[in-house]
mmCIF file with all atom_site columns, C-alpha atoms in Angstrom:
data_model
loop_
_atom_site.group_PDB
_atom_site.id
_atom_site.type_symbol
_atom_site.label_atom_id
_atom_site.label_alt_id
_atom_site.label_comp_id
_atom_site.label_asym_id
_atom_site.label_entity_id
_atom_site.label_seq_id
_atom_site.pdbx_PDB_ins_code
_atom_site.Cartn_x
_atom_site.Cartn_y
_atom_site.Cartn_z
_atom_site.occupancy
_atom_site.B_iso_or_equiv
_atom_site.pdbx_formal_charge
_atom_site.auth_seq_id
_atom_site.auth_comp_id
_atom_site.auth_asym_id
_atom_site.auth_atom_id
_atom_site.pdbx_PDB_model_num
ATOM 1   C CA . MET A 1 1   ? -77.660 -35.238 -80.509 1.00 48.00 ? 1   MET A CA 1
ATOM 2   C CA . SER A 1 2   ? -75.536 -36.368 -77.797 1.00 52.00 ? 2   SER A CA 1
ATOM 3   C CA . ASN A 1 3   ? -76.672 -38.919 -75.432 1.00 55.00 ? 3   ASN A CA 1
ATOM 4   C CA . THR A 1 4   ? -76.295 -37.717 -71.882 1.00 55.00 ? 4   THR A CA 1
ATOM 5   C CA . GLN A 1 5   ? -77.543 -39.839 -69.213 1.00 55.00 ? 5   GLN A CA 1
ATOM 6   C CA . PRO A 1 6   ? -77.251 -38.975 -65.655 1.00 54.00 ? 6   PRO A CA 1
ATOM 7   C CA . GLN A 1 7   ? -74.626 -41.035 -64.045 1.00 58.00 ? 7   GLN A CA 1
ATOM 8   C CA . MET A 1 8   ? -75.452 -42.781 -60.973 1.00 57.00 ? 8   MET A CA 1
ATOM 9   C CA . ILE A 1 9   ? -73.140 -42.157 -58.116 1.00 58.00 ? 9   ILE A CA 1
ATOM 10  C CA . SER A 1 10  ? -72.982 -44.742 -55.500 1.00 61.00 ? 10  SER A CA 1
ATOM 11  C CA . GLY A 1 11  ? -73.241 -43.901 -51.832 1.00 59.00 ? 11  GLY A CA 1
ATOM 12  C CA . SER A 1 12  ? -69.640 -44.846 -51.142 1.00 68.00 ? 12  SER A CA 1
ATOM 13  C CA . GLU A 1 13  ? -68.429 -42.512 -53.877 1.00 70.00 ? 13  GLU A CA 1
ATOM 14  C CA . VAL A 1 14  ? -70.456 -39.650 -52.402 1.00 67.00 ? 14  VAL A CA 1
ATOM 15  C CA . ASP A 1 15  ? -69.111 -40.377 -48.969 1.00 73.00 ? 15  ASP A CA 1
ATOM 16  C CA . GLY A 1 16  ? -65.576 -40.479 -50.362 1.00 72.00 ? 16  GLY A CA 1
ATOM 17  C CA . ARG A 1 17  ? -66.000 -37.153 -52.107 1.00 75.00 ? 17  ARG A CA 1
ATOM 18  C CA . VAL A 1 18  ? -67.534 -35.592 -49.048 1.00 75.00 ? 18  VAL A CA 1
ATOM 19  C CA . MET A 1 19  ? -64.684 -36.883 -46.943 1.00 81.00 ? 19  MET A CA 1
ATOM 20  C CA . ILE A 1 20  ? -62.131 -35.500 -49.397 1.00 83.00 ? 20  ILE A CA 1
ATOM 21  C CA . MET A 1 21  ? -63.984 -32.150 -49.422 1.00 81.00 ? 21  MET A CA 1
ATOM 22  C CA . ASP A 1 22  ? -64.221 -32.173 -45.649 1.00 86.00 ? 22  ASP A CA 1
ATOM 23  C CA . GLU A 1 23  ? -60.486 -32.964 -45.389 1.00 87.00 ? 23  GLU A CA 1
ATOM 24  C CA . LYS A 1 24  ? -59.572 -30.107 -47.756 1.00 87.00 ? 24  LYS A CA 1
ATOM 25  C CA . LYS A 1 25  ? -61.898 -27.779 -45.896 1.00 89.00 ? 25  LYS A CA 1
ATOM 26  C CA . ARG A 1 26  ? -60.400 -28.842 -42.568 1.00 89.00 ? 26  ARG A CA 1
ATOM 27  C CA . LYS A 1 27  ? -56.835 -28.341 -43.885 1.00 91.00 ? 27  LYS A CA 1
ATOM 28  C CA . ARG A 1 28  ? -57.769 -24.909 -45.282 1.00 93.00 ? 28  ARG A CA 1
ATOM 29  C CA . MET A 1 29  ? -59.325 -23.900 -41.955 1.00 93.00 ? 29  MET A CA 1
ATOM 30  C CA . LEU A 1 30  ? -56.197 -25.042 -40.087 1.00 93.00 ? 30  LEU A CA 1
ATOM 31  C CA . SER A 1 31  ? -54.018 -23.167 -42.558 1.00 95.00 ? 31  SER A CA 1
ATOM 32  C CA . ASN A 1 32  ? -56.181 -20.057 -42.189 1.00 96.00 ? 32  ASN A CA 1
ATOM 33  C CA . ARG A 1 33  ? -56.034 -20.284 -38.400 1.00 95.00 ? 33  ARG A CA 1
ATOM 34  C CA . GLU A 1 34  ? -52.263 -20.664 -38.487 1.00 96.00 ? 34  GLU A CA 1
ATOM 35  C CA . SER A 1 35  ? -51.973 -17.748 -40.891 1.00 96.00 ? 35  SER A CA 1
ATOM 36  C CA . ALA A 1 36  ? -54.224 -15.610 -38.667 1.00 96.00 ? 36  ALA A CA 1
ATOM 37  C CA . ARG A 1 37  ? -52.151 -16.607 -35.605 1.00 97.00 ? 37  ARG A CA 1
ATOM 38  C CA . ARG A 1 38  ? -48.911 -15.630 -37.421 1.00 97.00 ? 38  ARG A CA 1
ATOM 39  C CA . SER A 1 39  ? -50.519 -12.371 -38.515 1.00 97.00 ? 39  SER A CA 1
ATOM 40  C CA . ARG A 1 40  ? -51.597 -11.566 -34.937 1.00 97.00 ? 40  ARG A CA 1
ATOM 41  C CA . MET A 1 41  ? -48.117 -12.412 -33.644 1.00 97.00 ? 41  MET A CA 1
ATOM 42  C CA . LYS A 1 42  ? -46.518 -10.260 -36.341 1.00 97.00 ? 42  LYS A CA 1
ATOM 43  C CA . LYS A 1 43  ? -48.888 -7.417  -35.531 1.00 97.00 ? 43  LYS A CA 1
ATOM 44  C CA . GLN A 1 44  ? -48.160 -7.776  -31.788 1.00 97.00 ? 44  GLN A CA 1
ATOM 45  C CA . LYS A 1 45  ? -44.388 -7.748  -32.474 1.00 97.00 ? 45  LYS A CA 1
ATOM 46  C CA . LEU A 1 46  ? -44.749 -4.661  -34.646 1.00 97.00 ? 46  LEU A CA 1
ATOM 47  C CA . LEU A 1 47  ? -46.779 -2.938  -31.920 1.00 97.00 ? 47  LEU A CA 1
ATOM 48  C CA . GLU A 1 48  ? -44.152 -3.804  -29.273 1.00 98.00 ? 48  GLU A CA 1
ATOM 49  C CA . ASP A 1 49  ? -41.384 -2.523  -31.555 1.00 98.00 ? 49  ASP A CA 1
ATOM 50  C CA . LEU A 1 50  ? -43.260 0.739   -32.124 1.00 98.00 ? 50  LEU A CA 1
ATOM 51  C CA . VAL A 1 51  ? -43.884 1.213   -28.384 1.00 98.00 ? 51  VAL A CA 1
ATOM 52  C CA . SER A 1 52  ? -40.183 0.610   -27.743 1.00 97.00 ? 52  SER A CA 1
ATOM 53  C CA . GLU A 1 53  ? -39.212 3.065   -30.487 1.00 98.00 ? 53  GLU A CA 1
ATOM 54  C CA . VAL A 1 54  ? -41.562 5.725   -29.061 1.00 98.00 ? 54  VAL A CA 1
ATOM 55  C CA . ALA A 1 55  ? -39.968 5.321   -25.621 1.00 97.00 ? 55  ALA A CA 1
ATOM 56  C CA . SER A 1 56  ? -36.504 5.557   -27.133 1.00 98.00 ? 56  SER A CA 1
ATOM 57  C CA . LEU A 1 57  ? -37.435 8.671   -29.122 1.00 98.00 ? 57  LEU A CA 1
ATOM 58  C CA . LYS A 1 58  ? -38.893 10.329  -26.020 1.00 98.00 ? 58  LYS A CA 1
ATOM 59  C CA . VAL A 1 59  ? -35.586 9.780   -24.208 1.00 97.00 ? 59  VAL A CA 1
ATOM 60  C CA . GLU A 1 60  ? -33.707 11.177  -27.187 1.00 98.00 ? 60  GLU A CA 1
ATOM 61  C CA . ILE A 1 61  ? -36.002 14.226  -27.322 1.00 98.00 ? 61  ILE A CA 1
ATOM 62  C CA . ARG A 1 62  ? -35.462 14.843  -23.601 1.00 97.00 ? 62  ARG A CA 1
ATOM 63  C CA . ASN A 1 63  ? -31.672 14.613  -24.044 1.00 97.00 ? 63  ASN A CA 1
ATOM 64  C CA . ASN A 1 64  ? -31.749 16.882  -27.095 1.00 97.00 ? 64  ASN A CA 1
ATOM 65  C CA . THR A 1 65  ? -33.914 19.398  -25.249 1.00 97.00 ? 65  THR A CA 1
ATOM 66  C CA . ASN A 1 66  ? -31.438 19.517  -22.367 1.00 97.00 ? 66  ASN A CA 1
ATOM 67  C CA . GLU A 1 67  ? -28.528 19.894  -24.768 1.00 97.00 ? 67  GLU A CA 1
ATOM 68  C CA . TYR A 1 68  ? -30.411 22.633  -26.634 1.00 98.00 ? 68  TYR A CA 1
ATOM 69  C CA . GLU A 1 69  ? -30.990 24.566  -23.419 1.00 97.00 ? 69  GLU A CA 1
ATOM 70  C CA . VAL A 1 70  ? -27.295 24.344  -22.496 1.00 97.00 ? 70  VAL A CA 1
ATOM 71  C CA . LEU A 1 71  ? -26.305 25.499  -25.976 1.00 98.00 ? 71  LEU A CA 1
ATOM 72  C CA . MET A 1 72  ? -28.787 28.381  -25.847 1.00 98.00 ? 72  MET A CA 1
ATOM 73  C CA . GLN A 1 73  ? -27.315 29.534  -22.516 1.00 98.00 ? 73  GLN A CA 1
ATOM 74  C CA . LYS A 1 74  ? -23.814 29.366  -23.995 1.00 98.00 ? 74  LYS A CA 1
ATOM 75  C CA . THR A 1 75  ? -25.044 31.262  -27.062 1.00 98.00 ? 75  THR A CA 1
ATOM 76  C CA . LEU A 1 76  ? -26.510 34.021  -24.903 1.00 97.00 ? 76  LEU A CA 1
ATOM 77  C CA . ILE A 1 77  ? -23.244 34.312  -22.963 1.00 98.00 ? 77  ILE A CA 1
ATOM 78  C CA . LEU A 1 78  ? -21.235 34.444  -26.194 1.00 98.00 ? 78  LEU A CA 1
ATOM 79  C CA . GLU A 1 79  ? -23.566 37.061  -27.687 1.00 97.00 ? 79  GLU A CA 1
ATOM 80  C CA . SER A 1 80  ? -23.213 39.160  -24.559 1.00 97.00 ? 80  SER A CA 1
ATOM 81  C CA . ASP A 1 81  ? -19.417 38.804  -24.629 1.00 97.00 ? 81  ASP A CA 1
ATOM 82  C CA . ASN A 1 82  ? -19.464 39.673  -28.329 1.00 97.00 ? 82  ASN A CA 1
ATOM 83  C CA . SER A 1 83  ? -21.467 42.843  -27.654 1.00 97.00 ? 83  SER A CA 1
ATOM 84  C CA . LEU A 1 84  ? -19.023 43.883  -24.940 1.00 97.00 ? 84  LEU A CA 1
ATOM 85  C CA . LEU A 1 85  ? -16.056 43.240  -27.232 1.00 97.00 ? 85  LEU A CA 1
ATOM 86  C CA . LYS A 1 86  ? -17.670 45.242  -30.046 1.00 97.00 ? 86  LYS A CA 1
ATOM 87  C CA . ALA A 1 87  ? -18.241 48.166  -27.682 1.00 97.00 ? 87  ALA A CA 1
ATOM 88  C CA . GLU A 1 88  ? -14.637 47.911  -26.471 1.00 97.00 ? 88  GLU A CA 1
ATOM 89  C CA . GLN A 1 89  ? -13.453 47.753  -30.096 1.00 97.00 ? 89  GLN A CA 1
ATOM 90  C CA . MET A 1 90  ? -15.357 50.951  -30.881 1.00 97.00 ? 90  MET A CA 1
ATOM 91  C CA . GLU A 1 91  ? -13.868 52.689  -27.837 1.00 97.00 ? 91  GLU A CA 1
ATOM 92  C CA . LEU A 1 92  ? -10.360 51.575  -28.760 1.00 97.00 ? 92  LEU A CA 1
ATOM 93  C CA . ALA A 1 93  ? -10.861 52.654  -32.380 1.00 97.00 ? 93  ALA A CA 1
ATOM 94  C CA . GLN A 1 94  ? -11.949 56.112  -31.192 1.00 97.00 ? 94  GLN A CA 1
ATOM 95  C CA . TYR A 1 95  ? -8.991  56.224  -28.798 1.00 97.00 ? 95  TYR A CA 1
ATOM 96  C CA . LEU A 1 96  ? -6.660  55.312  -31.687 1.00 97.00 ? 96  LEU A CA 1
ATOM 97  C CA . ARG A 1 97  ? -8.168  58.054  -33.879 1.00 97.00 ? 97  ARG A CA 1
ATOM 98  C CA . ASN A 1 98  ? -7.636  60.550  -31.064 1.00 96.00 ? 98  ASN A CA 1
ATOM 99  C CA . LEU A 1 99  ? -4.025  59.424  -30.653 1.00 96.00 ? 99  LEU A CA 1
ATOM 100 C CA . GLU A 1 100 ? -3.456  59.766  -34.396 1.00 96.00 ? 100 GLU A CA 1
ATOM 101 C CA . LEU A 1 101 ? -4.933  63.284  -34.310 1.00 96.00 ? 101 LEU A CA 1
ATOM 102 C CA . MET A 1 102 ? -2.686  64.174  -31.391 1.00 96.00 ? 102 MET A CA 1
ATOM 103 C CA . GLN A 1 103 ? 0.322   62.751  -33.230 1.00 96.00 ? 103 GLN A CA 1
ATOM 104 C CA . ASN A 1 104 ? -0.536  64.776  -36.336 1.00 95.00 ? 104 ASN A CA 1
ATOM 105 C CA . GLN A 1 105 ? -0.945  67.934  -34.233 1.00 94.00 ? 105 GLN A CA 1
ATOM 106 C CA . MET A 1 106 ? 2.370   67.263  -32.507 1.00 94.00 ? 106 MET A CA 1
ATOM 107 C CA . GLU A 1 107 ? 4.107   66.800  -35.873 1.00 92.00 ? 107 GLU A CA 1
ATOM 108 C CA . LEU A 1 108 ? 2.592   70.043  -37.150 1.00 91.00 ? 108 LEU A CA 1
ATOM 109 C CA . LEU A 1 109 ? 3.679   71.818  -33.973 1.00 89.00 ? 109 LEU A CA 1
ATOM 110 C CA . GLN A 1 110 ? 7.214   70.451  -34.325 1.00 89.00 ? 110 GLN A CA 1
ATOM 111 C CA . MET A 1 111 ? 7.371   71.536  -37.975 1.00 88.00 ? 111 MET A CA 1
ATOM 112 C CA . ASN A 1 112 ? 6.174   75.011  -36.920 1.00 85.00 ? 112 ASN A CA 1
ATOM 113 C CA . LEU A 1 113 ? 8.808   75.135  -34.202 1.00 83.00 ? 113 LEU A CA 1
ATOM 114 C CA . MET A 1 114 ? 11.566  74.321  -36.684 1.00 83.00 ? 114 MET A CA 1
ATOM 115 C CA . GLN A 1 115 ? 10.647  77.082  -39.150 1.00 81.00 ? 115 GLN A CA 1
ATOM 116 C CA . PRO A 1 116 ? 12.319  80.498  -38.703 1.00 76.00 ? 116 PRO A CA 1
ATOM 117 C CA . GLY A 1 117 ? 9.870   83.098  -37.463 1.00 67.00 ? 117 GLY A CA 1
ATOM 118 C CA . GLY A 1 118 ? 7.575   80.329  -36.358 1.00 59.00 ? 118 GLY A CA 1
ATOM 119 C CA . PHE A 1 119 ? 5.988   79.523  -33.049 1.00 57.00 ? 119 PHE A CA 1
ATOM 120 C CA . ALA A 1 120 ? 9.334   79.016  -31.225 1.00 55.00 ? 120 ALA A CA 1
ATOM 121 C CA . ASP A 1 121 ? 10.499  82.538  -32.064 1.00 56.00 ? 121 ASP A CA 1
ATOM 122 C CA . GLN A 1 122 ? 7.196   83.945  -30.778 1.00 57.00 ? 122 GLN A CA 1
ATOM 123 C CA . ILE A 1 123 ? 7.604   82.120  -27.469 1.00 55.00 ? 123 ILE A CA 1
ATOM 124 C CA . LEU A 1 124 ? 11.065  83.573  -26.951 1.00 53.00 ? 124 LEU A CA 1
ATOM 125 C CA . ASP A 1 125 ? 9.691   87.093  -27.415 1.00 53.00 ? 125 ASP A CA 1
ATOM 126 C CA . ILE A 1 126 ? 7.428   86.707  -24.342 1.00 52.00 ? 126 ILE A CA 1
ATOM 127 C CA . LYS A 1 127 ? 9.115   88.405  -21.385 1.00 52.00 ? 127 LYS A CA 1
ATOM 128 C CA . GLU A 1 128 ? 7.045   87.028  -18.536 1.00 51.00 ? 128 GLU A CA 1
ATOM 129 C CA . PRO A 1 129 ? 9.028   85.601  -15.620 1.00 52.00 ? 129 PRO A CA 1
ATOM 130 C CA . HIS A 1 130 ? 7.025   82.389  -15.197 1.00 52.00 ? 130 HIS A CA 1
ATOM 131 C CA . VAL A 1 131 ? 7.709   81.220  -18.777 1.00 48.00 ? 131 VAL A CA 1
ATOM 132 C CA . GLY A 1 132 ? 11.293  80.280  -17.943 1.00 48.00 ? 132 GLY A CA 1
ATOM 133 C CA . SER A 1 133 ? 10.184  78.234  -14.937 1.00 50.00 ? 133 SER A CA 1
ATOM 134 C CA . TRP A 1 134 ? 8.414   75.790  -17.247 1.00 50.00 ? 134 TRP A CA 1
ATOM 135 C CA . GLN A 1 135 ? 11.698  74.677  -18.711 1.00 50.00 ? 135 GLN A CA 1
ATOM 136 C CA . CYS A 1 136 ? 13.766  72.064  -16.947 1.00 50.00 ? 136 CYS A CA 1
ATOM 137 C CA . HIS A 1 137 ? 17.261  73.087  -15.980 1.00 50.00 ? 137 HIS A CA 1
ATOM 138 C CA . GLY A 1 138 ? 19.722  71.900  -18.542 1.00 50.00 ? 138 GLY A CA 1
ATOM 139 C CA . SER A 1 139 ? 17.017  71.144  -21.096 1.00 51.00 ? 139 SER A CA 1
ATOM 140 C CA . THR A 1 140 ? 18.016  71.856  -24.650 1.00 55.00 ? 140 THR A CA 1
ATOM 141 C CA . GLN A 1 141 ? 14.609  71.234  -26.186 1.00 52.00 ? 141 GLN A CA 1
ATOM 142 C CA . PRO A 1 142 ? 12.374  74.232  -26.749 1.00 52.00 ? 142 PRO A CA 1
ATOM 143 C CA . ALA A 1 143 ? 9.204   74.438  -24.652 1.00 52.00 ? 143 ALA A CA 1
ATOM 144 C CA . ILE A 1 144 ? 6.072   72.978  -26.261 1.00 54.00 ? 144 ILE A CA 1
ATOM 145 C CA . MET A 1 145 ? 2.750   74.490  -25.421 1.00 55.00 ? 145 MET A CA 1
ATOM 146 C CA . ALA A 1 146 ? -0.575  72.809  -26.079 1.00 54.00 ? 146 ALA A CA 1
ATOM 147 C CA . SER A 1 147 ? -4.130  74.027  -25.930 1.00 56.00 ? 147 SER A CA 1
ATOM 148 C CA . ALA A 1 148 ? -6.866  72.177  -24.065 1.00 53.00 ? 148 ALA A CA 1
ATOM 149 C CA . GLY A 1 149 ? -8.619  71.435  -27.383 1.00 56.00 ? 149 GLY A CA 1
ATOM 150 C CA . MET A 1 150 ? -5.737  69.217  -28.543 1.00 53.00 ? 150 MET A CA 1
ATOM 151 C CA . PHE A 1 151 ? -6.654  66.460  -26.090 1.00 54.00 ? 151 PHE A CA 1
ATOM 152 C CA . ASN A 1 152 ? -9.991  64.967  -27.014 1.00 54.00 ? 152 ASN A CA 1
ATOM 153 C CA . TYR A 1 153 ? -9.876  61.844  -24.895 1.00 48.00 ? 153 TYR A CA 1
#
């Protein structure tokens, strides 16, 4: 068996230990207070930074909204112009088709006029007095007649 006797601690040793404990406790409390103060300051700085960022983002949103509205107005104008140009393109395409049809009809008429016994010979057989008045004096080209259906535009 081991011999364990309670050790006697003198009053000065107890006071010394208590003082050391109290000093450590006091240092820990000071350290904790300083840490809490730094934490509060850090938290306050973070809050101020976030408030500043919110204000900055609100300004940016306002600017972007204004820019968006301007761009939307320009887009509407461009879409309107585009619609007008498409309509004009369709009209011009139809006009071009009509001109091509007229050109084809004129070429067919000219080919018919050049053939013997064709349309030109039939015109010369007409003996009405007003037919000659359609020709210009000194004109060597044969008269060309067109029907109202040839002109679609």
